[in-house]
Short mmCIF file of C-alpha atoms and ligand atoms in Angstrom, two decimals:
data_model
loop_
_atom_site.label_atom_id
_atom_site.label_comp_id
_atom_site.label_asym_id
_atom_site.label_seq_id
_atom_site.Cartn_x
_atom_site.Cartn_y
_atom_site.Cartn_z
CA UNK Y 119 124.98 90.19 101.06
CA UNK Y 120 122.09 88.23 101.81
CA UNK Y 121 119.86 87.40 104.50
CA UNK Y 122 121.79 83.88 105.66
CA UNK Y 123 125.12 85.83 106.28
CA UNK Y 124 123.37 88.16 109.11
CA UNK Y 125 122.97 84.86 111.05
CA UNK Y 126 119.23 84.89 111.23
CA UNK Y 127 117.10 82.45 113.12
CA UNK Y 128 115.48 79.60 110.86
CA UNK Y 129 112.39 80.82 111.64
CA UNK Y 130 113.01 84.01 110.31
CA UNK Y 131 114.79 83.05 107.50
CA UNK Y 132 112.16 81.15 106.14
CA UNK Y 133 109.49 84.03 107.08
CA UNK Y 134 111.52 86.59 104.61
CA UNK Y 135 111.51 83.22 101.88
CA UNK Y 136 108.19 82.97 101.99
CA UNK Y 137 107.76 86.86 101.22
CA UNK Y 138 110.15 85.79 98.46
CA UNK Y 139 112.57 88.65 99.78
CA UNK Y 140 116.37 87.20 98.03
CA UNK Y 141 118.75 89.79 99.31
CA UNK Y 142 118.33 92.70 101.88
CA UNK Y 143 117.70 96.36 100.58
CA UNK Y 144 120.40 98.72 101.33
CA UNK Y 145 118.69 99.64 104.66
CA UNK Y 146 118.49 96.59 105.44
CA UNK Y 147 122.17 95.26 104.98
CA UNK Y 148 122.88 98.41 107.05
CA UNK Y 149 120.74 98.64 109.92
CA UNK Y 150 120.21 95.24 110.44
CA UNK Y 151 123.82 94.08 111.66
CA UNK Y 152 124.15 97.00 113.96
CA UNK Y 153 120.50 95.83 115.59
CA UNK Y 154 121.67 93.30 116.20
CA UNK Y 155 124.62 94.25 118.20
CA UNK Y 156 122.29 96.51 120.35
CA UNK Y 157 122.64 99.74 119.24
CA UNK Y 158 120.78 102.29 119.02
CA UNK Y 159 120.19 103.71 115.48
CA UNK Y 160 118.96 107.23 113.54
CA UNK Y 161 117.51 106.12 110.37
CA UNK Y 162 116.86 108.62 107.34
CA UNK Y 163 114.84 106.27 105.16
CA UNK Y 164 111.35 106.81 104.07
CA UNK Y 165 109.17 104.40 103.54
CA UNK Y 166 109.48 102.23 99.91
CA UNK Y 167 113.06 101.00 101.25
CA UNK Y 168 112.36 98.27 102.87
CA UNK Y 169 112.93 99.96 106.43
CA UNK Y 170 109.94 98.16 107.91
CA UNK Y 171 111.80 95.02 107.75
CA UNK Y 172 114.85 96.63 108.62
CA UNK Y 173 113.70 97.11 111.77
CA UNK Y 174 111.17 94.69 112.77
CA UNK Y 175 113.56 91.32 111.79
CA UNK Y 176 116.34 92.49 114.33
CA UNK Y 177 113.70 93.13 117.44
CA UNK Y 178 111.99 89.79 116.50
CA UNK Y 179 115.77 88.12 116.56
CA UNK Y 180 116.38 89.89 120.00
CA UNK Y 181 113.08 88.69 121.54
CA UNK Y 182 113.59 85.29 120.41
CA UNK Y 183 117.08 85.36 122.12
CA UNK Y 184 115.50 86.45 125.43
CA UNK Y 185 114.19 84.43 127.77
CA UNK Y 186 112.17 86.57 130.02
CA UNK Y 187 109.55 86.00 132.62
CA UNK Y 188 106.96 88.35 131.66
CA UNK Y 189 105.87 86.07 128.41
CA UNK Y 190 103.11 88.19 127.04
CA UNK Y 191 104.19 91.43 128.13
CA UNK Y 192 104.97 94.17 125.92
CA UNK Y 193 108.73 94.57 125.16
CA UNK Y 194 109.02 96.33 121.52
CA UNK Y 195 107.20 99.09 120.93
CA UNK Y 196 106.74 101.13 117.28
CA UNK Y 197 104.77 104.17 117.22
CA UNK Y 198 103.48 105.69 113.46
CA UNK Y 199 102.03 108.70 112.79
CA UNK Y 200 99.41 107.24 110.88
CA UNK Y 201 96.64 104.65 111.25
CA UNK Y 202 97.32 103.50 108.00
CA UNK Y 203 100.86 102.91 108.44
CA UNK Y 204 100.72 101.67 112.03
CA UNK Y 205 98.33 98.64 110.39
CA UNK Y 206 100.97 98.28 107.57
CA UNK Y 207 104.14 97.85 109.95
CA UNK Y 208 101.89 95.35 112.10
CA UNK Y 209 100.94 93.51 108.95
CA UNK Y 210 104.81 93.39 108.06
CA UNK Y 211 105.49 92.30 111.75
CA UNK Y 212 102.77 89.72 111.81
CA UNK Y 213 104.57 88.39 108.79
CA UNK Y 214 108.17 88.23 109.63
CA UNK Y 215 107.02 86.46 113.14
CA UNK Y 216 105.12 84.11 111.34
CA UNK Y 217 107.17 81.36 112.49
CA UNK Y 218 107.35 82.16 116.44
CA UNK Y 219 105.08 82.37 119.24
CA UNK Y 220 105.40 86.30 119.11
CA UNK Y 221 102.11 87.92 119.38
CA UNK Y 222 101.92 91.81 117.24
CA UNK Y 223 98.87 93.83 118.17
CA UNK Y 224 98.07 97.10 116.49
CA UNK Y 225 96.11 99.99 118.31
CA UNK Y 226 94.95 103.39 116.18
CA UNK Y 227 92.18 106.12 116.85
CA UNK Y 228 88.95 106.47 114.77
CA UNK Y 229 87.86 102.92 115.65
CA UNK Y 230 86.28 101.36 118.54
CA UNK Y 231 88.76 100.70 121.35
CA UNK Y 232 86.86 97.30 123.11
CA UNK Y 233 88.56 94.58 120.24
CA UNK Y 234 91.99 96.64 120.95
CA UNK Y 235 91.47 95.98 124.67
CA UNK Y 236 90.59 92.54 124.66
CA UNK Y 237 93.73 91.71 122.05
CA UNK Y 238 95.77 93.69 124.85
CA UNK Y 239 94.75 91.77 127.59
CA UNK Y 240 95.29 88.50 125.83
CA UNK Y 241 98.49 89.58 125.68
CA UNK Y 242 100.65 91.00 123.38
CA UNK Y 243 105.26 91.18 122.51
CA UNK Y 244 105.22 93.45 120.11
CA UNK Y 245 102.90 96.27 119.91
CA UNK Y 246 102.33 98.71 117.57
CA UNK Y 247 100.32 102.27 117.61
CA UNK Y 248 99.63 105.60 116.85
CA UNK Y 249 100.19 108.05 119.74
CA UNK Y 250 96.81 109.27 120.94
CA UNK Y 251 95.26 105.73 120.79
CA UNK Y 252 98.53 104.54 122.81
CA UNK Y 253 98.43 107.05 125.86
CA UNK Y 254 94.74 106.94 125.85
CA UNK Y 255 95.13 103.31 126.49
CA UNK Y 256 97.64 103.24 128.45
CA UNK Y 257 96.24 106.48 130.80
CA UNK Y 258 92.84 103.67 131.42
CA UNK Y 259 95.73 100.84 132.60
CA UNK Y 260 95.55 98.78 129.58
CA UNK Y 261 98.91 99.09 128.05
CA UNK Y 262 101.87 98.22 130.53
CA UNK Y 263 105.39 99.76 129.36
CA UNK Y 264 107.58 98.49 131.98
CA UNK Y 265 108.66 95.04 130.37
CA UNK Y 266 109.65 97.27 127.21
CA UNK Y 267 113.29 96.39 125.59
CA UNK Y 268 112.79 97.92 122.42
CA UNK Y 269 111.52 101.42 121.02
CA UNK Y 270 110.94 102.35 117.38
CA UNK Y 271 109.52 106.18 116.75
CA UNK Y 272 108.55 105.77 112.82
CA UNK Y 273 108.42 108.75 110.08
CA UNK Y 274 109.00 110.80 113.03
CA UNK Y 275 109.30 114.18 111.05
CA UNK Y 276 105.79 113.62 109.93
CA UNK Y 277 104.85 112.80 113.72
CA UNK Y 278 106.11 116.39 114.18
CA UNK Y 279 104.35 117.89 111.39
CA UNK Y 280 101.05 115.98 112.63
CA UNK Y 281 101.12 118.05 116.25
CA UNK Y 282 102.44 114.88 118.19
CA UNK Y 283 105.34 116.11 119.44
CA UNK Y 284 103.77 116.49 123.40
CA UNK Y 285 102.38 113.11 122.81
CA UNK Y 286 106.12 111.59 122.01
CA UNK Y 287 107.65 113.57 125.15
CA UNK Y 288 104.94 112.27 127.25
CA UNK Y 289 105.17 108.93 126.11
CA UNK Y 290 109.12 109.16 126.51
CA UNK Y 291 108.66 109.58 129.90
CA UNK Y 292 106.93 106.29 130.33
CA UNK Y 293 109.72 104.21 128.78
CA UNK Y 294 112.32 101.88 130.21
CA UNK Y 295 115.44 103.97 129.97
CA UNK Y 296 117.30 100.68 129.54
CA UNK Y 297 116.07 100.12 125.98
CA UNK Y 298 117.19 99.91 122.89
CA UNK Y 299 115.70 102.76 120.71
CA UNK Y 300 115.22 103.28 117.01
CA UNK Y 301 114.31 106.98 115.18
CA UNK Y 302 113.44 106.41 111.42
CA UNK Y 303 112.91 109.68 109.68
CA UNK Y 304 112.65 110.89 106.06
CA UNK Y 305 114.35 114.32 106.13
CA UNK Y 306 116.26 115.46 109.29
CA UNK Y 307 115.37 119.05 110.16
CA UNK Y 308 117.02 120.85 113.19
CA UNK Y 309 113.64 119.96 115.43
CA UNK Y 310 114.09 116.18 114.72
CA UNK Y 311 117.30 115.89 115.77
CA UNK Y 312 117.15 117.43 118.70
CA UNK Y 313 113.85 115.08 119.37
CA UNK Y 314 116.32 111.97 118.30
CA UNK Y 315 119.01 113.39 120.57
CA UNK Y 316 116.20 113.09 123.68
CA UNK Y 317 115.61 109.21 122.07
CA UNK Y 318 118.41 107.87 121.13
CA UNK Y 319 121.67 107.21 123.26
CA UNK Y 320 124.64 109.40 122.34
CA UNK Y 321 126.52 105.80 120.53
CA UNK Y 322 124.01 105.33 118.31
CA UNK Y 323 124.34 104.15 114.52
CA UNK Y 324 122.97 106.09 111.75
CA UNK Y 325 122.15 105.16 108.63
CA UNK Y 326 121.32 106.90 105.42
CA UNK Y 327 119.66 106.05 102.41
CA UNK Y 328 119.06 109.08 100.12
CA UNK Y 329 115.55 109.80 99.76
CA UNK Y 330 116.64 110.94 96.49
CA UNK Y 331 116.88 107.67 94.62
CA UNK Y 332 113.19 106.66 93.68
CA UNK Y 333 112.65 110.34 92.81
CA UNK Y 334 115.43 110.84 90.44
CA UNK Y 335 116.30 107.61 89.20
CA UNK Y 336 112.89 105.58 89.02
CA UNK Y 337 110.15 108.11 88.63
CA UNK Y 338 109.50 109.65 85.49
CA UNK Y 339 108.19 113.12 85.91
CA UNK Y 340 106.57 115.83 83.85
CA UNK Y 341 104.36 118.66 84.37
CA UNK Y 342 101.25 120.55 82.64
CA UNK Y 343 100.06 123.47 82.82
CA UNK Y 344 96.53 123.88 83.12
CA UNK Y 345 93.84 126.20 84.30
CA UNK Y 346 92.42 125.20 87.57
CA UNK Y 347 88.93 124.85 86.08
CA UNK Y 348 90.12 122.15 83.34
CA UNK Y 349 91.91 120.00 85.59
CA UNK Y 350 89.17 117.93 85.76
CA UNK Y 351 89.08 117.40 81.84
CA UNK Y 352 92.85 116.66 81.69
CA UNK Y 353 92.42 114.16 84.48
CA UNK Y 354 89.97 112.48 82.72
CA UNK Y 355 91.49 112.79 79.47
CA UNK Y 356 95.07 111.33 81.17
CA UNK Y 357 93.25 108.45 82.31
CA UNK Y 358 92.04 107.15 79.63
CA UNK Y 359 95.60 106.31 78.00
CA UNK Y 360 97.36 105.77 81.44
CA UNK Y 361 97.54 101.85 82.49
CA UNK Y 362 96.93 100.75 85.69
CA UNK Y 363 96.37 102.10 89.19
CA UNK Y 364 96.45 105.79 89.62
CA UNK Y 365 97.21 107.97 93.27
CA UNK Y 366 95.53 111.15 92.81
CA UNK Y 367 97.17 113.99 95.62
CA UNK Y 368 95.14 116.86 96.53
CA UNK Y 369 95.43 119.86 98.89
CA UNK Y 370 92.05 119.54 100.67
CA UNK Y 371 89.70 117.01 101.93
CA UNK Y 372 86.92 119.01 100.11
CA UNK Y 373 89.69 119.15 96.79
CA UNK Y 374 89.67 115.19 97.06
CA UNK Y 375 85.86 114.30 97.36
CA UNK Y 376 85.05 116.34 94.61
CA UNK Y 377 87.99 115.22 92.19
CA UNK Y 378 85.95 111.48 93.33
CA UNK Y 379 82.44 112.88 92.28
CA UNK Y 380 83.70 113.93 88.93
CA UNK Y 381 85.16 110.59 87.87
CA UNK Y 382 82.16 108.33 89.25
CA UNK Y 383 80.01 110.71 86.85
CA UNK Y 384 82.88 109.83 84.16
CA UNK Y 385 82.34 105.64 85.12
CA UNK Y 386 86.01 105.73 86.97
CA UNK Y 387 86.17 103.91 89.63
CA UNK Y 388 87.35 106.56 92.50
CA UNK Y 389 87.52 106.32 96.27
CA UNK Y 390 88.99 109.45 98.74
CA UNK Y 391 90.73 109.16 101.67
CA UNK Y 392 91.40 111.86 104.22
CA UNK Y 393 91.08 112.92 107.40
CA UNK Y 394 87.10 112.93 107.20
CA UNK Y 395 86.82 109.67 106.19
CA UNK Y 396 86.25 107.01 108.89
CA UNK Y 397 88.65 105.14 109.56
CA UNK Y 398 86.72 101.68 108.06
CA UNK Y 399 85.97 104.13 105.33
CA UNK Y 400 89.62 104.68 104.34
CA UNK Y 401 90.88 100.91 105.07
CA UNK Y 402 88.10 99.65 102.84
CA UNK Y 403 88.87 102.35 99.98
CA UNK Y 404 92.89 101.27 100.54
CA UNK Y 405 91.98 97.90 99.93
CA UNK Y 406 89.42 98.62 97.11
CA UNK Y 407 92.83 100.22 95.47
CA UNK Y 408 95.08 97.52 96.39
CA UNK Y 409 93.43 94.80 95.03
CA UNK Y 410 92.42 96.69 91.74
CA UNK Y 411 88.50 97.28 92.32
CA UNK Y 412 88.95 100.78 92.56
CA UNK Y 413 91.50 102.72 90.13
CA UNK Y 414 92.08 106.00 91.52
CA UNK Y 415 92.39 106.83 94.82
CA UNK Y 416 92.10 110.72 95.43
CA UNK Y 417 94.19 110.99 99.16
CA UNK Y 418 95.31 114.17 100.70
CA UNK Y 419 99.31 114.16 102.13
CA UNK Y 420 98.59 113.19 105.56
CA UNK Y 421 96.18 110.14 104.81
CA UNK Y 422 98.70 108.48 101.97
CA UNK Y 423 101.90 109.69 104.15
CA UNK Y 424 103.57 106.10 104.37
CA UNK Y 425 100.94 103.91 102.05
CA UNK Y 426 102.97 100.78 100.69
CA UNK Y 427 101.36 100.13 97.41
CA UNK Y 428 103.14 97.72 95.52
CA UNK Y 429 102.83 97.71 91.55
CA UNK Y 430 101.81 101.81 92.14
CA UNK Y 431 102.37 102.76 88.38
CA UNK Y 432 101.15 106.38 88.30
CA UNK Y 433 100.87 109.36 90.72
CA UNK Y 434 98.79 112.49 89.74
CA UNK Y 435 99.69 115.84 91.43
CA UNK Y 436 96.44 117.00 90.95
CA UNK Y 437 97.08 120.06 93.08
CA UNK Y 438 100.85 120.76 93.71
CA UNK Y 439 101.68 120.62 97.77
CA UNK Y 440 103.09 124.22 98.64
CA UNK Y 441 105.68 122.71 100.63
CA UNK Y 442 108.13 120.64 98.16
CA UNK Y 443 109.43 118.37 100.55
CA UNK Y 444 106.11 116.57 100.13
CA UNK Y 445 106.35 116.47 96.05
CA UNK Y 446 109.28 114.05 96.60
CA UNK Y 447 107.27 112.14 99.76
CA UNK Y 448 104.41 111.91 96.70
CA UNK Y 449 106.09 110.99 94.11
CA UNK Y 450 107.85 108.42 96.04
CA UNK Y 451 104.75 106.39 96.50
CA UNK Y 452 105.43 104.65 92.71
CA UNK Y 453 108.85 103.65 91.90
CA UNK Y 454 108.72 101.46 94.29
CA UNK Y 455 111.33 98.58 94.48
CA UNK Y 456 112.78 97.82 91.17
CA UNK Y 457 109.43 99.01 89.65
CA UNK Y 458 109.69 102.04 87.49
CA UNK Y 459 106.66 104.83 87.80
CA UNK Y 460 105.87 107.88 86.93
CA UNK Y 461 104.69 111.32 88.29
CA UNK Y 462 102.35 113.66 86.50
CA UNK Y 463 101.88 117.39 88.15
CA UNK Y 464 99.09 120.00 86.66
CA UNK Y 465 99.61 123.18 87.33
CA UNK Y 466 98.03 126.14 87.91
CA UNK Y 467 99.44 129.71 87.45
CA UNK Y 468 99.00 130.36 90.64
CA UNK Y 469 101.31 127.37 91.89
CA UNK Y 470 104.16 128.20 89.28
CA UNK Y 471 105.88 129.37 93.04
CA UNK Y 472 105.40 125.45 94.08
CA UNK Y 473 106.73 124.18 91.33
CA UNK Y 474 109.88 126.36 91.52
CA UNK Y 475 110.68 125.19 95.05
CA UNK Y 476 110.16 121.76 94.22
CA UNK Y 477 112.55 122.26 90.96
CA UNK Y 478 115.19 123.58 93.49
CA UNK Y 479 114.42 121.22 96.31
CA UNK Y 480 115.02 118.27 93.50
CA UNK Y 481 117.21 119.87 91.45
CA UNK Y 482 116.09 119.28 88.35
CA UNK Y 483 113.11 120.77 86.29
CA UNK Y 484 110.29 119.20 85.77
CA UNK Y 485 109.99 118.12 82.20
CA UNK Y 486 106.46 119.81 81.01
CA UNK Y 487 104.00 118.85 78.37
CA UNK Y 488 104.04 121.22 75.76
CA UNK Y 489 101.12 119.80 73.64
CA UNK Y 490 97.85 118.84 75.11
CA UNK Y 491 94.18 119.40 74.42
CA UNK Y 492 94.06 121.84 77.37
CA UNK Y 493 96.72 124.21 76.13
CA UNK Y 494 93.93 125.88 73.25
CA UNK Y 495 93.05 129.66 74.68
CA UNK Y 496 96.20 129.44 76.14
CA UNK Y 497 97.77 133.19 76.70
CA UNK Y 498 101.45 134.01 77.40
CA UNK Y 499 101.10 133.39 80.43
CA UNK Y 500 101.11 129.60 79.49
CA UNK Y 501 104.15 129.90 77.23
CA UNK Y 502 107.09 127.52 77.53
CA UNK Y 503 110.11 128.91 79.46
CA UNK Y 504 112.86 128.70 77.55
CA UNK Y 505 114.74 125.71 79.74
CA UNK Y 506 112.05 123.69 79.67
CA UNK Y 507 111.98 120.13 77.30
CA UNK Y 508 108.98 120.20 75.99
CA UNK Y 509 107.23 116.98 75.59
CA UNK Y 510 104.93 115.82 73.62
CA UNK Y 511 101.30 114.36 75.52
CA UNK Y 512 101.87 110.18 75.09
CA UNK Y 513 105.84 110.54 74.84
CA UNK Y 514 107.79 109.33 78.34
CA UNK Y 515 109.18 112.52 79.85
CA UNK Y 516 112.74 112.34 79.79
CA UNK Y 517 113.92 111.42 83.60
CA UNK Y 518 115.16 114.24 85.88
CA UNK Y 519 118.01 114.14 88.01
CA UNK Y 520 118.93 114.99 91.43
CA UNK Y 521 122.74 114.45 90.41
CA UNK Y 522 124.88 117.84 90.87
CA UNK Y 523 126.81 116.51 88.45
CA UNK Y 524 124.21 116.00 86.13
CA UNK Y 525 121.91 118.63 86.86
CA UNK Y 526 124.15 121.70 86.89
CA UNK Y 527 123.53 122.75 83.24
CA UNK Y 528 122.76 120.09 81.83
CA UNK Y 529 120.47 120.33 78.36
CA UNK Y 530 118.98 116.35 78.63
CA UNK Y 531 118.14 116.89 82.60
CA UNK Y 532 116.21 120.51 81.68
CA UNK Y 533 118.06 122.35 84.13
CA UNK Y 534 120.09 125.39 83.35
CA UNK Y 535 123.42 126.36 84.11
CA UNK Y 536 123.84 128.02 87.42
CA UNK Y 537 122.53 131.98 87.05
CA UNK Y 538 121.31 131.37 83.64
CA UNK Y 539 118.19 130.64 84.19
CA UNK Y 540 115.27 132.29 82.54
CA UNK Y 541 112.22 133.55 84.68
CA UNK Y 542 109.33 131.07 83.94
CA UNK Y 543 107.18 133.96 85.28
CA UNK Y 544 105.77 136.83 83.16
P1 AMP Q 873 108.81 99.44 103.58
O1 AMP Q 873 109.80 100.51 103.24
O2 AMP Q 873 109.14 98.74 104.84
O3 AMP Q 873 107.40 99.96 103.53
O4 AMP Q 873 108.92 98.32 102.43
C1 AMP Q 873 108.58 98.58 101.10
C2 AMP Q 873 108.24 97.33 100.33
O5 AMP Q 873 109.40 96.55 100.09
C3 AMP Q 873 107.27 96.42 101.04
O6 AMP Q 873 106.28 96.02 100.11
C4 AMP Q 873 108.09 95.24 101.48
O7 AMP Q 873 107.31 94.07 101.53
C5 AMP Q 873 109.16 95.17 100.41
N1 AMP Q 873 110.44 94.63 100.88
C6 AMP Q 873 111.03 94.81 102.08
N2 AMP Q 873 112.21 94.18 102.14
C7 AMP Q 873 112.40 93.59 100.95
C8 AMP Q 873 113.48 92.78 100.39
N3 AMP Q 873 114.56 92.50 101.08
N4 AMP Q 873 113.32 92.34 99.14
C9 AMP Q 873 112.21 92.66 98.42
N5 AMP Q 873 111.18 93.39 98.88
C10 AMP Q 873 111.27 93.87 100.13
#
């Protein structure tokens, strides 16, 4: 398929050239077509699949088609969890409209409010916003909802997980209920499809695309285990032979900042971002990392939730997440595209329990690192388990896989026949 058979406006057309975009991503050649027809649509997609486009080219097709007399009023309207991503889906908005008179503003907390007023009043088609920021606005009189055509509610299981759930009800009950409505999410648990079921109207579309495939397929993983007080050393000691830019995850704020004290000592490079940080703070770090100024970027889950970093060659679990959903949301980050990455975990003894519900949320273990510098002391408790692969430090892990078929007791993938696996734990 390609973008000229979904019957595309010039304008557009030429937009996704420009971006040098050939053919649509599988999310793309789905949802689109089905936009454009008017339905409504439940996306499981995180982001990395091109969903941002998926979503944004049909709305800017629809509001070129119609001819309405409330020019700069706002008729689509995406909400993100994040500031971060909310700039990022403008930015890819911005860009796809290139070619039209549509006007994209984007509105987030943690900044002043005045230049996100003044853009407002100008005038504004397609806005988009995090949820406080929005009803804040909109509770002063700035933001008018009645023009709307078009709803998008982005990463909405992470909205959930943020607290934002009274936020989306509330703002639900501003909306047009003649719209058309659109409910991305990366894993569908029971409380976000009832929240899609109070969205979306019962004909909708849905389309899936596995979040499985950049973790299994494109991301090479491996683990070490290491005491807590040397993963500083290993970090540093990894970095020297790893290329490129590096994400760093951590558990804490606190965890993050001091991870960034410890390589500026080293000469690294490092920025954090997390909650703390102002929000100029964490743009300026984001594009410090981007653009290659800064090489590590220490973030906890919640600030790099949706980050689009192209070329993203390495991600450190620095401190595994405790719940595993997130290792895959993580790890996800690199691999983007056709780009191949890879995913390095340390861990602790006392996160052996993470890294057993990740292994069974993936389905796959985690190929770990027999040999490196930080082993020596080591007591049993470090020991290989028996269906591990052990690699050597330098060597490319051996890729996992999420594939049943593959998985289920199979020697190359590391994971063990059903029942027959060996306690890792002493
Ligand atoms: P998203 O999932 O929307 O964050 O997109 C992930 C990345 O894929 C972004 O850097 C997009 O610019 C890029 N992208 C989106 N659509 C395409 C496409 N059809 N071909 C190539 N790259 C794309």
């Amino acid at each position: 398929m390609t973008f000229d058979s979904l019957g595309l406006k010039p304008q557009i057309l030429s937009a996704l050239k420009e971006q040098g975009y050939t053919q649509p991503t599988p999310i793309q050649a789905q949802s689109i077509p089905v936009l454009l027809d008017g339905f409504d649509l439940l996306g499981t997609a995180q982001t990395g699949t091109g969903k941002t486009a998926a979503f944004t080219i049909p709305i800017i097709e629809h509001l070129l088609d119609t001819p309405t007399n409330h020019k700069r009023s706002i008729k689509a309207l995406v909400v993100t969890p994040t500031r971060e991503l909310a700039l990022q889906v403008a930015e890819n908005a911005k860009r796809y409209s290139s070619g039209t008179s549509l006007r994209t503003a984007v509105i987030f907390g943690g900044v002043g409010a005045n230049p996100q007023i003044d853009q407002l009043k100008r005038g504004v088609d397609i806005l988009v916003a995090t949820p406080g920021r929005l009803l804040d606005l909109q509770g002063q009189g700035f933001i008018d909802l009645r023009n709307l055509t078009h709803f998008v509610l982005d990463e909405a299981d992470q909205m959930l997980d943020m607290g934002f759930i009274h936020d989306i009800k509330k703002l639900l009950r501003l909306l047009p209920s003649k719209r058309q409505s659109l409910f991305f999410s990366a894993t569908m648990p029971k409380a976000i499809m009832e929240l899609s079921g109070q969205i979306l109207k019962p004909n909708y579309k849905q389309v899936r695309i596995a979040v499985e495939k950049p973790t299994a397929e494109r991301v090479t993983q491996c683990v070490y285990y290491v005491s807590k007080s040397e993963k500083p050393a290993l970090l540093i000691h990894l970095l020297k032979d790893l290329e490129g830019s590096v994400l760093v995850f951590g558990r804490t704020k606190h965890g993050c900042d001091k991870v960034v004290r410890i390589l500026d000592k080293k000469g690294v490079s490092a920025a954090a971002i997390h909650g703390n940080k102002s929000q100029n703070a964490r743009q300026k770090a984001l594009k410090g990392f981007k653009e290659g100024t800064i090489r590590v970027l220490v973030a906890t889950d919640i600030a790099a939730r949706g980050i689009d970093i192209s070329g993203l060659e390495h991600v450190v679990n620095y401190e595994l997440p405790n719940i595993p959903e997130t290792y895959v949301h993580r790890i996800g980050r690199t691999g983007r595209a056709e780009a191949s990455g890879s995913s390095i975990s340390f861990c602790a003894a006392d996160e052996r329990a993470y890294l057993k519900d990740i292994e069974k949320l993936i389905k796959a273990s985690v190929p770990l690192v027999e040999e490196h510098p930080f082993t020596e002391g080591a007591t049993e408790e470090w020991a290989v388990p028996e269906n591990r692969i052990p690699v050597k430090q330098g060597q490319r892990a051996p890729r996992t896989s999420r594939d049943p078929k593959q998985s289920a007791g199979n020697s190359r993938s590391g994971a063990p026949a059903r029942g027959k696996r060996p306690s890792r734990r002493r």
